[in-house]
Tab-separated table of C-alpha atoms and ligand atoms in Angstrom:
chain	number	residue	atom	x	y	z
I	1	MET	CA	14.635	-25.772	18.539
I	2	ALA	CA	14.445	-27.315	14.623
I	3	ILE	CA	11.850	-25.151	12.551
I	4	GLU	CA	10.548	-26.350	9.243
I	5	VAL	CA	8.767	-23.894	6.692
I	6	THR	CA	5.744	-25.556	4.869
I	7	LEU	CA	4.265	-24.288	1.453
I	8	GLY	CA	0.934	-24.830	1.432
I	9	PRO	CA	0.353	-27.177	4.287
I	10	PRO	CA	-2.832	-28.882	5.321
I	11	ASP	CA	-6.123	-26.391	6.002
I	12	ALA	CA	-3.521	-23.524	5.370
I	13	VAL	CA	-5.843	-21.077	5.824
I	14	ARG	CA	-7.426	-21.750	9.236
I	15	LEU	CA	-3.660	-22.745	10.308
I	16	ALA	CA	-2.281	-19.222	9.084
I	17	LEU	CA	-5.314	-16.969	9.891
I	18	ASP	CA	-5.182	-19.096	13.537
I	19	THR	CA	-1.503	-18.365	13.947
I	20	VAL	CA	-1.012	-15.140	12.804
I	21	HIS	CA	-4.427	-13.616	14.822
I	22	MET	CA	-2.624	-15.064	17.490
I	23	ALA	CA	0.625	-13.388	17.265
I	24	PHE	CA	-1.460	-9.708	16.981
I	25	GLY	CA	-2.455	-10.607	19.548
I	26	GLU	CA	-6.239	-11.352	18.714
I	27	ILE	CA	-8.611	-14.249	17.347
I	28	SER	CA	-9.827	-15.651	14.181
I	29	ALA	CA	-13.658	-15.263	13.345
I	30	GLU	CA	-15.359	-17.646	11.067
I	31	GLU	CA	-16.270	-15.031	8.534
I	32	ASP	CA	-12.346	-14.518	8.344
I	33	PHE	CA	-12.360	-18.282	6.918
I	34	ALA	CA	-15.045	-17.536	4.662
I	35	ARG	CA	-13.782	-14.621	3.381
I	36	GLU	CA	-9.973	-15.424	2.996
I	37	ASP	CA	-10.808	-19.164	0.754
I	38	LYS	CA	-12.365	-16.736	-1.690
I	39	VAL	CA	-9.188	-14.542	-2.175
I	40	MET	CA	-6.282	-16.144	-1.278
I	41	PRO	CA	-4.809	-19.403	-2.770
I	42	THR	CA	-3.694	-21.967	-0.567
I	43	ASP	CA	-0.237	-22.487	-2.341
I	44	ARG	CA	0.969	-19.134	-1.437
I	45	ILE	CA	0.245	-19.919	2.278
I	46	LEU	CA	3.402	-20.670	4.677
I	47	ALA	CA	3.584	-22.085	7.600
I	48	ALA	CA	6.550	-22.429	10.374
I	49	PHE	CA	6.275	-25.879	12.198
I	50	ASP	CA	8.227	-26.467	15.943
I	51	ALA	CA	7.760	-30.021	15.589
I	52	ASP	CA	3.878	-30.474	14.533
I	53	PHE	CA	2.845	-27.083	16.027
I	54	ALA	CA	2.762	-23.868	13.819
I	55	VAL	CA	4.405	-21.402	15.433
I	56	GLY	CA	4.881	-18.727	12.585
I	57	ALA	CA	2.675	-17.831	9.543
I	58	ALA	CA	3.179	-15.865	6.427
I	59	ALA	CA	1.391	-15.390	2.470
I	60	SER	CA	1.095	-13.063	-0.312
I	61	TYR	CA	-2.310	-12.371	-2.453
I	62	PRO	CA	-1.606	-12.850	-6.345
I	63	PHE	CA	-2.104	-8.922	-7.126
I	64	ARG	CA	-1.452	-6.899	-9.970
I	65	LEU	CA	0.529	-3.246	-9.262
I	66	THR	CA	-0.006	-0.421	-11.434
I	67	ILE	CA	4.201	0.660	-12.187
I	68	PRO	CA	4.949	3.917	-14.244
I	69	GLY	CA	3.989	3.377	-17.769
I	70	GLY	CA	1.603	0.086	-17.247
I	71	GLU	CA	1.359	-2.971	-14.387
I	72	VAL	CA	2.982	-6.126	-13.346
I	73	ALA	CA	2.594	-9.060	-10.786
I	74	ALA	CA	2.905	-8.890	-8.137
I	75	ALA	CA	2.870	-10.533	-4.580
I	76	GLY	CA	1.243	-9.233	-1.687
I	77	VAL	CA	2.578	-9.833	1.385
I	78	THR	CA	0.393	-10.674	4.431
I	79	TRP	CA	-0.576	-12.282	7.429
I	80	VAL	CA	3.322	-12.317	8.601
I	81	GLY	CA	3.753	-13.509	12.441
I	82	VAL	CA	5.223	-15.734	14.938
I	83	LEU	CA	4.067	-16.895	18.255
I	84	PRO	CA	5.719	-14.730	20.919
I	85	SER	CA	6.948	-18.313	22.216
I	86	HIS	CA	9.588	-18.466	19.396
I	87	ARG	CA	10.685	-14.702	18.318
I	88	ARG	CA	13.991	-13.856	17.737
I	89	ARG	CA	15.292	-16.733	16.865
I	90	GLY	CA	14.842	-16.281	13.182
I	91	VAL	CA	11.916	-18.155	12.020
I	92	MET	CA	10.570	-15.174	10.279
I	93	SER	CA	13.693	-14.873	8.492
I	94	ALA	CA	13.250	-18.463	7.719
I	95	MET	CA	9.944	-17.731	6.065
I	96	MET	CA	11.005	-14.488	4.638
I	97	ARG	CA	13.450	-16.525	2.299
I	98	ALA	CA	11.332	-19.483	1.701
I	99	GLN	CA	8.823	-16.927	0.189
I	100	ILE	CA	10.514	-14.630	-1.830
I	101	ASP	CA	12.260	-17.944	-3.490
I	102	ASP	CA	9.030	-18.994	-4.287
I	103	VAL	CA	7.619	-15.548	-5.082
I	104	HIS	CA	10.687	-15.336	-7.838
I	105	GLU	CA	10.096	-19.451	-9.233
I	106	ARG	CA	6.366	-17.733	-9.931
I	107	GLY	CA	8.348	-15.142	-12.028
I	108	GLU	CA	5.812	-12.247	-10.101
I	109	PRO	CA	8.828	-9.405	-10.655
I	110	LEU	CA	7.979	-7.328	-7.276
I	111	ALA	CA	6.737	-8.153	-3.533
I	112	ILE	CA	4.875	-5.674	-1.744
I	113	LEU	CA	3.416	-5.230	1.886
I	114	TRP	CA	2.319	-3.119	4.859
I	115	ALA	CA	4.470	-2.971	7.769
I	116	SER	CA	2.985	-3.220	11.603
I	117	GLU	CA	6.699	-2.109	12.540
I	118	SER	CA	9.417	-0.137	10.194
I	119	ALA	CA	12.094	-1.387	10.859
I	120	ILE	CA	11.383	-5.188	10.255
I	121	TYR	CA	11.421	-5.732	6.324
I	122	GLY	CA	14.598	-3.608	4.952
I	123	ARG	CA	16.728	-6.862	5.755
I	124	PHE	CA	15.050	-8.190	3.934
I	125	GLY	CA	15.685	-5.662	0.798
I	126	TYR	CA	11.944	-4.125	1.281
I	127	GLY	CA	12.338	-0.181	0.976
I	128	ILE	CA	9.134	2.540	1.013
I	129	GLY	CA	8.069	2.307	-2.185
I	130	ALA	CA	4.932	4.571	-1.665
I	131	PRO	CA	4.535	6.662	1.590
I	132	CYS	CA	1.344	8.140	2.372
I	133	LEU	CA	-0.199	10.364	4.488
I	134	ALA	CA	-2.049	10.709	7.760
I	135	LEU	CA	-5.039	12.963	7.790
I	136	ASP	CA	-6.302	13.960	11.733
I	137	ALA	CA	-8.208	17.211	10.034
I	138	GLU	CA	-10.165	19.570	12.730
I	139	ARG	CA	-13.650	19.856	10.892
I	140	GLY	CA	-14.038	22.876	12.263
I	141	ARG	CA	-11.641	24.768	10.550
I	142	PHE	CA	-12.296	23.398	6.954
I	143	ARG	CA	-12.968	26.527	4.212
I	144	LEU	CA	-11.862	25.628	0.846
I	145	ARG	CA	-9.955	28.751	-1.610
I	146	ASP	CA	-11.320	30.141	-3.737
I	147	ASP	CA	-15.108	28.527	-2.870
I	148	PRO	CA	-17.091	28.693	-6.320
I	149	GLY	CA	-20.449	27.098	-4.079
I	150	PRO	CA	-21.105	23.540	-4.035
I	151	SER	CA	-22.188	21.676	-7.099
I	152	GLY	CA	-23.844	18.164	-8.212
I	153	ALA	CA	-25.067	16.115	-5.228
I	154	VAL	CA	-24.418	13.332	-3.530
I	155	ARG	CA	-26.278	10.159	-2.444
I	156	LEU	CA	-25.749	7.079	0.242
I	157	VAL	CA	-26.134	3.869	-1.361
I	158	GLU	CA	-26.123	0.393	-0.536
I	159	ARG	CA	-23.546	-2.100	-1.175
I	160	ASP	CA	-25.057	-3.338	-4.213
I	161	GLU	CA	-25.084	-0.056	-5.672
I	162	ALA	CA	-21.896	0.572	-4.591
I	163	ALA	CA	-20.529	-2.184	-6.341
I	164	ARG	CA	-21.507	-1.167	-9.593
I	165	LEU	CA	-21.051	2.694	-9.549
I	166	PHE	CA	-17.507	2.301	-7.894
I	167	PRO	CA	-15.289	0.238	-9.699
I	168	PRO	CA	-15.191	2.504	-13.053
I	169	ILE	CA	-14.114	5.421	-10.644
I	170	TYR	CA	-11.595	3.323	-8.909
I	171	GLU	CA	-10.494	2.227	-12.170
I	172	HIS	CA	-9.754	5.635	-14.100
I	173	VAL	CA	-7.260	6.625	-11.072
I	174	ARG	CA	-5.905	3.207	-10.675
I	175	VAL	CA	-4.226	3.379	-14.295
I	176	ALA	CA	-2.863	6.678	-13.693
I	177	THR	CA	-1.554	5.983	-9.974
I	178	PRO	CA	1.676	4.107	-9.947
I	179	GLY	CA	1.261	2.004	-6.227
I	180	MET	CA	-2.106	0.973	-7.079
I	181	LEU	CA	-3.640	-2.495	-7.409
I	182	SER	CA	-5.889	-4.085	-10.002
I	183	ARG	CA	-9.403	-4.919	-8.376
I	184	THR	CA	-11.252	-8.267	-8.854
I	185	LYS	CA	-14.962	-8.397	-8.168
I	186	GLY	CA	-14.112	-10.799	-4.849
I	187	TRP	CA	-11.840	-8.364	-3.723
I	188	TRP	CA	-14.215	-5.395	-3.929
I	189	ALA	CA	-16.861	-7.528	-2.403
I	190	GLU	CA	-14.694	-8.931	0.595
I	191	TYR	CA	-12.445	-6.183	0.938
I	192	ARG	CA	-13.518	-2.947	-0.218
I	193	LEU	CA	-17.485	-3.155	0.726
I	194	GLY	CA	-17.437	-5.710	2.860
I	195	ASP	CA	-18.076	-4.556	6.497
I	196	PRO	CA	-17.041	-7.039	9.303
I	197	GLU	CA	-17.957	-6.160	12.804
I	198	ALA	CA	-14.265	-6.857	13.879
I	199	TRP	CA	-12.843	-4.124	11.159
I	200	ARG	CA	-14.824	-1.570	13.206
I	201	ARG	CA	-12.320	-0.829	15.858
I	202	GLY	CA	-15.335	1.055	17.866
I	203	ALA	CA	-16.537	2.582	15.019
I	204	GLY	CA	-20.155	2.169	13.226
I	205	PRO	CA	-20.655	0.604	9.721
I	206	LYS	CA	-19.182	1.701	6.575
I	207	PHE	CA	-21.044	4.372	4.375
I	208	TYR	CA	-20.501	4.423	0.914
I	209	ALA	CA	-20.815	7.520	-0.764
I	210	VAL	CA	-21.344	8.378	-4.489
I	211	LEU	CA	-21.608	11.769	-5.926
I	212	GLU	CA	-22.861	13.175	-8.972
I	213	LEU	CA	-22.443	15.779	-11.638
I	214	ASP	CA	-25.570	15.991	-14.158
I	215	GLY	CA	-26.300	12.494	-13.334
I	216	ALA	CA	-23.211	11.005	-13.713
I	217	ALA	CA	-20.716	9.308	-10.756
I	218	VAL	CA	-17.526	11.048	-10.300
I	219	ALA	CA	-16.843	10.434	-7.500
I	220	TYR	CA	-17.020	8.231	-4.165
I	221	ALA	CA	-15.825	7.596	-0.299
I	222	ILE	CA	-16.323	4.930	1.816
I	223	TYR	CA	-16.321	5.978	5.531
I	224	ARG	CA	-17.470	5.085	9.059
I	225	ILE	CA	-18.461	7.477	12.101
I	226	LYS	CA	-17.333	7.075	15.422
I	227	SER	CA	-19.835	8.684	18.143
I	228	ASN	CA	-18.235	10.308	20.553
I	229	TRP	CA	-19.645	12.897	23.002
I	230	GLU	CA	-17.626	15.097	25.720
I	231	GLU	CA	-19.082	16.706	28.530
I	232	GLY	CA	-22.423	17.165	26.029
I	233	ILE	CA	-20.137	18.557	23.166
I	234	PRO	CA	-20.502	15.913	19.933
I	235	ARG	CA	-16.806	15.270	19.034
I	236	GLY	CA	-17.217	12.275	16.266
I	237	GLU	CA	-14.581	11.107	13.994
I	238	LEU	CA	-15.259	10.383	10.710
I	239	ARG	CA	-12.580	7.638	9.176
I	240	ILE	CA	-12.377	7.559	5.585
I	241	ALA	CA	-11.511	4.197	4.028
I	242	GLU	CA	-11.146	5.258	0.715
I	243	ALA	CA	-12.083	8.591	-1.328
I	244	PHE	CA	-11.641	8.972	-5.462
I	245	ALA	CA	-12.948	11.448	-8.118
I	246	THR	CA	-12.503	11.505	-11.603
I	247	SER	CA	-12.097	15.685	-12.047
I	248	THR	CA	-10.823	18.450	-9.742
I	249	VAL	CA	-14.469	19.554	-9.316
I	250	GLY	CA	-15.399	15.843	-7.940
I	251	THR	CA	-12.536	15.841	-5.620
I	252	ARG	CA	-13.531	19.259	-4.430
I	253	GLU	CA	-17.230	18.426	-3.581
I	254	LEU	CA	-16.422	14.977	-2.538
I	255	TRP	CA	-13.807	16.873	0.175
I	256	ARG	CA	-17.460	19.189	0.946
I	257	PHE	CA	-19.477	16.571	1.358
I	258	LEU	CA	-16.925	14.455	3.979
I	259	PHE	CA	-15.982	17.905	6.327
I	260	GLY	CA	-19.580	18.671	6.454
I	261	ILE	CA	-20.841	16.257	8.171
I	262	ASP	CA	-22.740	16.926	11.490
I	263	LEU	CA	-21.428	15.593	14.889
I	264	VAL	CA	-18.103	15.103	13.552
I	265	ALA	CA	-14.576	16.972	14.981
I	266	LYS	CA	-12.522	15.145	13.602
I	267	VAL	CA	-12.042	13.992	9.801
I	268	GLN	CA	-9.206	11.253	9.846
I	269	MET	CA	-8.053	9.143	7.223
I	270	PHE	CA	-4.661	6.325	7.704
I	271	ALA	CA	-3.808	6.602	3.921
I	272	LEU	CA	-4.132	9.612	2.105
I	273	ASP	CA	-3.155	9.960	-0.964
I	274	ALA	CA	0.764	12.116	-0.930
I	275	ALA	CA	-0.520	14.124	-4.181
I	276	SER	CA	-3.457	14.408	-2.738
I	277	ALA	CA	-5.373	17.913	-4.023
I	278	LEU	CA	-6.511	18.790	-0.646
I	279	PHE	CA	-3.767	20.622	0.879
I	280	LEU	CA	-3.656	23.206	-1.650
I	281	MET	CA	-7.462	23.463	-2.233
I	282	VAL	CA	-8.407	24.728	1.441
I	283	MET	CA	-7.752	28.116	3.390
I	284	ASP	CA	-5.968	26.508	6.519
I	285	GLY	CA	-3.740	23.359	4.976
I	286	ARG	CA	-2.417	23.065	8.889
I	287	SER	CA	-5.853	21.882	10.214
I	288	LEU	CA	-5.318	19.067	8.215
I	289	GLN	CA	-2.748	17.664	10.674
I	290	LEU	CA	-1.000	15.427	7.690
I	291	LYS	CA	1.954	13.547	9.129
I	292	VAL	CA	4.120	11.647	6.387
I	293	ALA	CA	4.106	7.760	6.850
I	294	ASP	CA	6.209	4.599	5.270
I	295	GLY	CA	2.921	3.460	3.372
I	296	LEU	CA	3.771	0.876	0.673
I	297	TRP	CA	6.777	-1.297	0.806
I	298	LEU	CA	8.148	-2.626	-2.095
I	299	ARG	CA	10.865	-5.379	-2.947
I	300	LEU	CA	12.473	-6.284	-6.887
I	301	VAL	CA	12.139	-9.798	-6.282
I	302	ASP	CA	13.375	-9.689	-9.945
I	303	VAL	CA	15.526	-6.509	-10.732
I	304	GLU	CA	16.078	-6.959	-14.606
I	305	ALA	CA	12.226	-7.631	-14.845
I	306	ALA	CA	11.353	-5.008	-12.836
I	307	LEU	CA	13.441	-2.168	-14.560
I	308	GLN	CA	12.270	-3.682	-17.779
I	309	ALA	CA	8.695	-3.749	-17.071
I	310	ARG	CA	8.320	-0.056	-16.460
I	311	SER	CA	8.439	3.232	-18.574
I	312	TYR	CA	11.045	5.655	-18.237
I	313	ALA	CA	10.641	9.547	-19.412
I	314	ASP	CA	12.661	11.034	-22.481
I	315	ALA	CA	16.257	11.264	-20.873
I	316	GLU	CA	19.808	9.719	-21.143
I	317	PRO	CA	20.217	5.992	-20.314
I	318	VAL	CA	22.113	5.316	-17.393
I	319	VAL	CA	23.614	2.500	-14.952
I	320	LEU	CA	22.738	1.415	-12.411
I	321	SER	CA	25.111	-0.862	-10.108
I	322	VAL	CA	22.554	-3.058	-7.968
I	323	HIS	CA	23.239	-4.296	-4.308
I	324	ASP	CA	21.238	-7.507	-3.163
I	325	ARG	CA	22.764	-9.397	-0.293
I	326	PHE	CA	19.049	-11.130	0.250
I	327	CYS	CA	18.718	-12.142	-3.667
I	328	PRO	CA	22.262	-12.808	-4.894
I	329	TRP	CA	20.487	-13.262	-8.409
I	330	ASN	CA	19.716	-9.554	-8.624
I	331	LYS	CA	23.903	-8.122	-7.738
I	332	GLY	CA	24.825	-6.416	-11.145
I	333	ARG	CA	25.086	-3.498	-13.347
I	334	PHE	CA	21.589	-2.296	-15.353
I	335	ARG	CA	21.084	-0.013	-18.205
I	336	VAL	CA	18.169	1.451	-17.654
I	337	SER	CA	16.223	3.014	-21.110
I	338	ASP	CA	13.341	2.120	-22.691
I	339	ASP	CA	15.300	-1.067	-23.455
I	340	SER	CA	16.833	-2.333	-19.963
I	341	GLY	CA	19.252	-5.250	-19.205
I	342	ARG	CA	22.488	-6.261	-17.354
I	343	THR	CA	25.665	-4.241	-19.135
I	344	ARG	CA	29.311	-4.593	-18.811
I	345	GLN	CA	29.019	-0.921	-19.172
I	346	SER	CA	30.606	0.803	-15.623
I	347	ALA	CA	28.229	2.155	-13.857
I	348	ASP	CA	26.869	5.660	-13.094
I	349	VAL	CA	24.693	5.287	-10.025
I	350	GLU	CA	25.502	2.575	-6.971
I	351	LEU	CA	22.525	1.774	-4.611
I	352	ASP	CA	21.135	-0.869	-2.499
I	353	VAL	CA	18.253	-2.869	-3.840
I	354	ALA	CA	16.000	-1.794	-1.281
I	355	ASP	CA	16.626	1.573	-2.340
I	356	LEU	CA	16.187	1.373	-5.690
I	357	ALA	CA	12.779	-0.239	-4.308
I	358	SER	CA	12.212	3.716	-3.299
I	359	ALA	CA	12.978	5.400	-6.507
I	360	TYR	CA	11.035	2.773	-8.674
I	361	LEU	CA	7.648	4.204	-8.177
I	362	GLY	CA	8.539	7.184	-8.240
I	363	ALA	CA	8.196	8.202	-4.645
I	364	PHE	CA	12.054	9.640	-4.043
I	365	ASP	CA	15.017	10.575	-6.643
I	366	PHE	CA	18.377	9.955	-6.619
I	367	HIS	CA	19.389	13.118	-5.088
I	368	ARG	CA	17.095	12.438	-2.389
I	369	LEU	CA	18.543	8.526	-2.316
I	370	ALA	CA	22.237	10.109	-2.290
I	371	ASP	CA	21.324	12.907	0.144
I	372	ALA	CA	20.185	10.390	2.994
I	373	GLY	CA	23.428	8.051	1.914
I	374	ARG	CA	21.337	5.868	0.324
I	375	ALA	CA	22.805	6.130	-3.490
I	376	ARG	CA	26.456	7.375	-4.387
I	377	GLU	CA	27.391	8.965	-7.238
I	378	LEU	CA	29.735	7.295	-9.468
I	379	LYS	CA	30.279	9.337	-12.649
I	380	PRO	CA	29.795	12.981	-12.920
I	381	ARG	CA	26.000	13.765	-13.417
I	382	GLY	CA	24.838	10.409	-12.680
I	383	LEU	CA	21.786	11.395	-9.973
I	384	GLU	CA	20.738	14.224	-12.025
I	385	ARG	CA	20.174	11.592	-15.089
I	386	ALA	CA	18.931	8.793	-12.871
I	387	SER	CA	16.825	11.527	-11.770
I	388	LEU	CA	15.585	11.996	-14.897
I	389	LEU	CA	14.881	9.391	-16.351
I	390	PHE	CA	12.664	8.092	-13.612
I	391	ARG	CA	10.983	10.903	-13.050
I	392	THR	CA	7.096	10.370	-13.210
I	393	PRO	CA	3.865	12.551	-13.836
I	394	ARG	CA	2.676	12.174	-10.114
I	395	PRO	CA	4.101	10.312	-6.921
I	396	PRO	CA	2.977	6.667	-6.477
I	397	TYR	CA	-0.192	6.141	-3.840
I	398	CYS	CA	-1.282	2.442	-2.485
I	399	PRO	CA	-4.985	2.983	-0.391
I	400	GLU	CA	-4.888	-0.894	-0.104
I	401	VAL	CA	-4.237	-1.588	3.385
I	402	PHE	CA	-3.775	-5.214	2.970
R	501	COA	C1	7.792	-9.517	13.656
R	501	COA	C2	8.330	-10.778	13.725
R	501	COA	C3	7.398	-11.263	12.719
R	501	COA	C4	9.241	-11.163	13.441
R	501	COA	O1	9.394	-12.571	13.657
R	501	COA	P1	11.350	-13.687	14.254
R	501	COA	O2	11.015	-14.623	13.998
R	501	COA	O3	10.887	-12.779	15.761
R	501	COA	O4	12.223	-12.626	13.355
R	501	COA	P2	13.821	-13.241	13.320
R	501	COA	O5	14.011	-14.010	14.478
R	501	COA	O6	13.412	-14.285	11.824
R	501	COA	O7	14.230	-11.767	13.230
R	501	COA	C5	15.481	-11.492	12.109
R	501	COA	C6	15.789	-9.945	12.645
R	501	COA	O8	14.381	-8.876	12.318
R	501	COA	C7	14.703	-8.368	13.474
R	501	COA	N1	13.648	-7.959	14.191
R	501	COA	C8	12.552	-9.179	14.353
R	501	COA	N2	11.489	-7.999	14.358
R	501	COA	C9	12.151	-6.747	14.520
R	501	COA	C10	10.898	-5.839	14.959
R	501	COA	N3	9.745	-6.055	15.416
R	501	COA	N4	11.518	-4.757	15.330
R	501	COA	C11	12.564	-4.358	14.488
R	501	COA	N5	13.434	-5.832	14.683
R	501	COA	C12	12.971	-6.676	14.479
R	501	COA	C13	15.185	-9.423	14.517
R	501	COA	O9	15.911	-8.353	15.813
R	501	COA	C14	16.497	-10.256	13.716
R	501	COA	O10	17.711	-9.068	13.484
R	501	COA	P3	19.547	-9.705	13.711
R	501	COA	O11	19.065	-11.429	12.214
R	501	COA	O12	19.891	-8.805	13.304
R	501	COA	O13	19.388	-10.386	14.832
R	501	COA	C15	7.003	-11.458	15.205
R	501	COA	O14	8.136	-10.289	15.809
R	501	COA	C16	5.819	-10.976	15.250
R	501	COA	O15	4.856	-11.750	14.622
R	501	COA	N6	5.651	-9.661	15.730
R	501	COA	C17	3.902	-9.713	15.807
R	501	COA	C18	2.929	-9.654	14.522
R	501	COA	C19	4.291	-8.860	13.983
R	501	COA	O16	4.467	-7.872	13.934
R	501	COA	N7	4.035	-9.245	12.271
R	501	COA	C20	4.649	-8.203	11.003
R	501	COA	C21	3.121	-7.962	10.420
R	501	COA	S1	3.932	-6.854	8.919
């Protein structure tokens, strides 16, 4: 079987979406093509052909990702799928090769993705870049600690008003949170506020809630409700797509609202911020039933450019020796400081590019990597110095599953 991988094949959006939906055992809807035509550049779509039949697809959105001290271009890898008839013969590997090379040529230093299964992407140099928490809380046990009582007011708004009120709140959080993506108007409209039937998964429509304090919008949430009754008892689920606030009071009042909705037994969120204040705000943290998830995966496509793009804490420089089997152009030693670059100096710490990805946004420090056998100290205090240099004011978070 000769497989040929093509970048930007004819009728790319339709071809790739049909292929990836088939790979997931689903079917495309007409509205999927219309939506993606607006947000996915066709020259970022790959298809793998067996003769003239598409058997695999992959694509990447042109994102801007917040990193410590700024933001950088990041390829948002998505639509990866191979038909069941052609699996485990290297089709995905061939597409990953072509995609990383393309991203590298475009000069985008990072690639990011959400994995359908955790075991897939490590071999291509991706590491866990921004883990998150899954929330599956018992609504009935919700109580705030040292509750000063409610303030502000929540309004449910229509999509148009949400499109005006939500982006400034999101932006306030985004610029300070490594792992978040900038959003165009089109992205807001098509993705965060868009509400195709196929995304509901048995639940109702999206609701858009804004919290106002003294007349100013300071927090919002997007959620659905899945109604459920058992033996006459309401056991609904509140599924939160995202929830953001610009202040502590806003955060508290937003959670008060979300946990105050009747007929709901479980309050759920697929990707809660690992640094969410919620755990420390409630009386019964255990009732939140938080579970760690791998979240956003990150690949340093160009290690030197990626290291130069982020800022560092005020600490001694460190030299990292980086291994990268899939992208040999990255192999070598890098001096990390406010003036990072390749160096001939001997290294303090040695690690694989996938593990550097776990430190890059601030998710894991070098001691934790070393404890897991994912980094090796080559000089005394190497791990400590690298950890001090890479530390960030908060852990990374990506609320956007794409
Ligand atoms: C995941 C998927 C794309 C893999 O495609 P594929 O063409 O079979 O992958 P390859 O043959 O190139 O596999 C490359 C390597 O990854 C491994 N691998 C592939 N899929 C894997 C999985 N789901 N879990 C663990 N390892 C996996 C293969 O065993 C192979 O390892 P080897 O080189 O040591 O033999 C395909 O199974 C698929 O479409 N699955 C359903 C949709 C999906 O999950 N897509 C990913 C979206 S994030």
